Amino acid sequence: MRPSLRIASLIIALPPLAIVVWLFFIPFLSSAHLSFLREDQWTLRNYSLVWRLYRYDILYTLWIAFVSLAAVLLIAVLLCGYLRVHTNKPVEFLFKIPLFIPFVVVGHAMRVLLAPKGTLNSVLSQVGLINLNDPPSIAFGWMGIAVSLIWKNLALAVLLVLGAYRSVDETYLEAARNFGASAFRQIRDILLPMSAASLAVAGAFMFTSMLASFSVPLMIGSGEPPQMVMIDVYYRINYQGDYGTANALGVVSYLLAMGVAGYYLRTITQKET
Amino acid sequence: MVEVRVENVRKTYGRVEALRGVSLNFRSGALTAILGPSGCGKTTLLRSIAGFIAVDAGRILFDTEEVGGLPPQRRGTAMVFQNYALWPHMTIFENVGYGLRLQKVPADEVRRRVRKVLELVEIGNLADVESRRPSALSGGQQQRVALARALVVEPKVLLMDEPLSNLDAKVRQRLRVELRRLQKQVGITAIYVTHDQEEALALADTVVLMDQGMIVQAGTPQEIYLKPTTAFAAEFLGVSNQLEGEVTDGKLVVGGQSIPYTGAARGRVTVIFRASDIQMEEPSAPPRAGTVALTGVLEESLFLGAHYRHYIRLAGGMVMADSPDLRRPGPVRPVLPVEKVPVYGEQAT
Amino acid sequence: MFMRRQVLRMAGTVLAAVIIFGPLSSLVIWSFAEKWYWPHLFPQQVGLFYWSKVLQGDMLRALQSGFLIAVVVTVLTLVITVPLAYLLARTPIPFKPVILMIFLLPQAFPQLPVFVNSTTLLYRINQGGKLWGVVLIHMVGALVFAVWTMTAVFKSVPESLEEAAINLGASRLKSFFSVALPLATPGIIASTLLVFLYSLDEFTGTLLVGSPFILTLPVFMYRTSVGYELQVASISALLLMVPGIVLLILLERYMKSEYLSMFGRI
């Protein structure tokens, strides 16, 4: 590359790069820095506070992320297998809709649907399935968050998994069908192993996004412990102005995402370069 | 051994008629090649027999059993695909044994039968088939594995969809010989789809020529090659020269020549003949009985290895003639034995 | 056998519709409910009262500022991303892996704890609670989408087409404008719409940087929802869904699934 071209290309790259570095990369590093500071003193107190106050919240967050991810992947793997073997355009279209519905709206919709006095309970009470004096609350608990995350992420998972399945040539399936493989065997023996790599990337991506979900638990969380980690970070800053602990909690969330994030970053950049 | 019968089978995709009433018998134990250009319906026919496509009308019978309504796995066919379709995440052994495992055959019998069939198709090194994946093999070897995978379930009918087209010329010719040997050895009814006329002629007991969803001609390779019944058949089977002509009052006018003609065709006709059937004579040589003599100018000669190919311009077009010797460009008289000049009426094309 | 399969298929489609539309349908009912006593299945009194009420109040302002921000974000992002995406797709630009990595970070790590500190930085230059602060924080996410999708778009234009133009004497710049850009236009439009929708729907950054001075529709909806103004919140939610659904229907045919998958982050 000619030197003048090198300089020109760096100038072109500079503005977008500057914004992301200034407003993401530096704040990212500074949260690590601030997490060790308390009243301008270097200390580990923030982390001991995180351990004392938030260790169950961290487990709670991981639990929700794992359960939601497992549910999303299980449903997507089977549903996409069905859609791949027997095409069903209407269902395929339906499952694209949540892609275009923002997380906040999903949170609100699920709040209206799943609250103790929500629409679901009134439907169920009509058929006499629940007791009106003690209506179950799915929202305001981990189930409500999980249901919302599953509902929203299922669309993405269906899109990615179906894409991976579609890139498996039809003849691979025909060869199996020829020997009498049922739809389930075609999914288990052919589609799933042949698209395992794409599935892993999709899973990594969704796991981080669930771990970091903020608007959904904010909308349908109960306001009482246990909370998801992002809510803790937000409350810590909004109500206590305690940046040290909030950032320590933030660093913990980075570490939780680290394993999958590393895998995700590596595969995506390898694919591109 | 099973005889496959197809009766008046039709299949339409949207407005395209892929099969327009095809009726055919595939002799039991024989290898039948379905030959035709792409889009002629040959693959649709094969996949209808396999059960991957539901036909709109007509019957498909294996001996006396009608299989038209059965799903692929209940028909007892096994298919070999153009791209091999070997599952890349399974070892060679797992690929070949998959059909048997689906039938819940005990593991040691699977092992025995897989080994036997791999020997049959002459996969050279049997030691590491349980650890190696298909991608470690050459294309030719992969297609042998695919063939083994199809044969191991002892199907009633072996279906092959252009199995050799992805291979390079040398491997293709070698595998052709082996396919033929194997099919005879196993004695299975085999149907082989190809667009390569040489392959069809070399392999098959019976060649079926298809065009536009219909059967044009069926017969032994010799019949098909030597006595094509239509202009399309002749052209597709590699007859290189084609001239437009007209028959009026017992005369055939072709290439600027008027020749006595006693055949059945009338009106506009197509005259088709092979480059190797033309002899070239000096324009001054005396005419010979039983030949058709044309007048032309030799423009160019190309050396093709086995022979020269001469390009001769006639009044009504260009013809090619093959001969072992090089000739100088200039006026020439292409001469054809009368019996080697089939004339096809307009409707037959 | 055939009938049974048809029936099962219908049942599956209906089930899918219930799963997708079920949660959304209560929004529609709530938006028209003037009186709805639990546990009745339907409201006692329906009407357009809340629609007419919200369409003149705070919501309209939130809608306006949200649109303004989205337009500014989209234009700025487009202008600075197209040249960079072209470079990333075509040339061995220095530090390419590092650049790509930086543009992937915001997708790989939780945003909220980072944005908490970004907010501090923006307040330090006096842009907290201001329009430009919100625009900048939106651009972080928007740039990530735009760089990745547009790089893919330019990569999908065969390089040989440009080489042919350069071979005939066109400069690099000329070949970009006369070959690469026209061929990439459909992809760039898709990517632009994606950025627009992202900015319209962005919640976390807007809440941290803009609230309570700059309100966009998602933040407005959040505040009304947790304040139990369920009709107002439901109407906002429905309005928020409109651009996305319109895009989905418009782009169904034209959009490749890689672009579509980007929407999952919003």
JSON list of C-alpha atoms in Angstrom, two decimals, chain B residues 8 80 126 142 205 209 242-243 256 318 330:
[
{"chain": "B", "resi": 8, "resn": "ASN", "atom": "CA", "xyz": [-47.87, -42.47, -18.23]},
{"chain": "B", "resi": 80, "resn": "VAL", "atom": "CA", "xyz": [-26.08, -42.17, -5.49]},
{"chain": "B", "resi": 126, "resn": "LEU", "atom": "CA", "xyz": [-9.69, -50.55, 4.91]},
{"chain": "B", "resi": 142, "resn": "GLN", "atom": "CA", "xyz": [-15.69, -40.57, -2.28]},
{"chain": "B", "resi": 205, "resn": "ASP", "atom": "CA", "xyz": [-27.67, -52.17, -21.44]},
{"chain": "B", "resi": 209, "resn": "LEU", "atom": "CA", "xyz": [-33.13, -40.67, -24.69]},
{"chain": "B", "resi": 242, "resn": "GLN", "atom": "CA", "xyz": [-26.61, -30.84, -40.00]},
{"chain": "B", "resi": 243, "resn": "LEU", "atom": "CA", "xyz": [-27.91, -29.29, -43.20]},
{"chain": "B", "resi": 256, "resn": "GLY", "atom": "CA", "xyz": [-26.87, -26.39, -53.23]},
{"chain": "B", "resi": 318, "resn": "MET", "atom": "CA", "xyz": [-20.73, -25.47, -43.13]},
{"chain": "B", "resi": 330, "resn": "GLY", "atom": "CA", "xyz": [-9.39, -25.01, -51.75]}
]
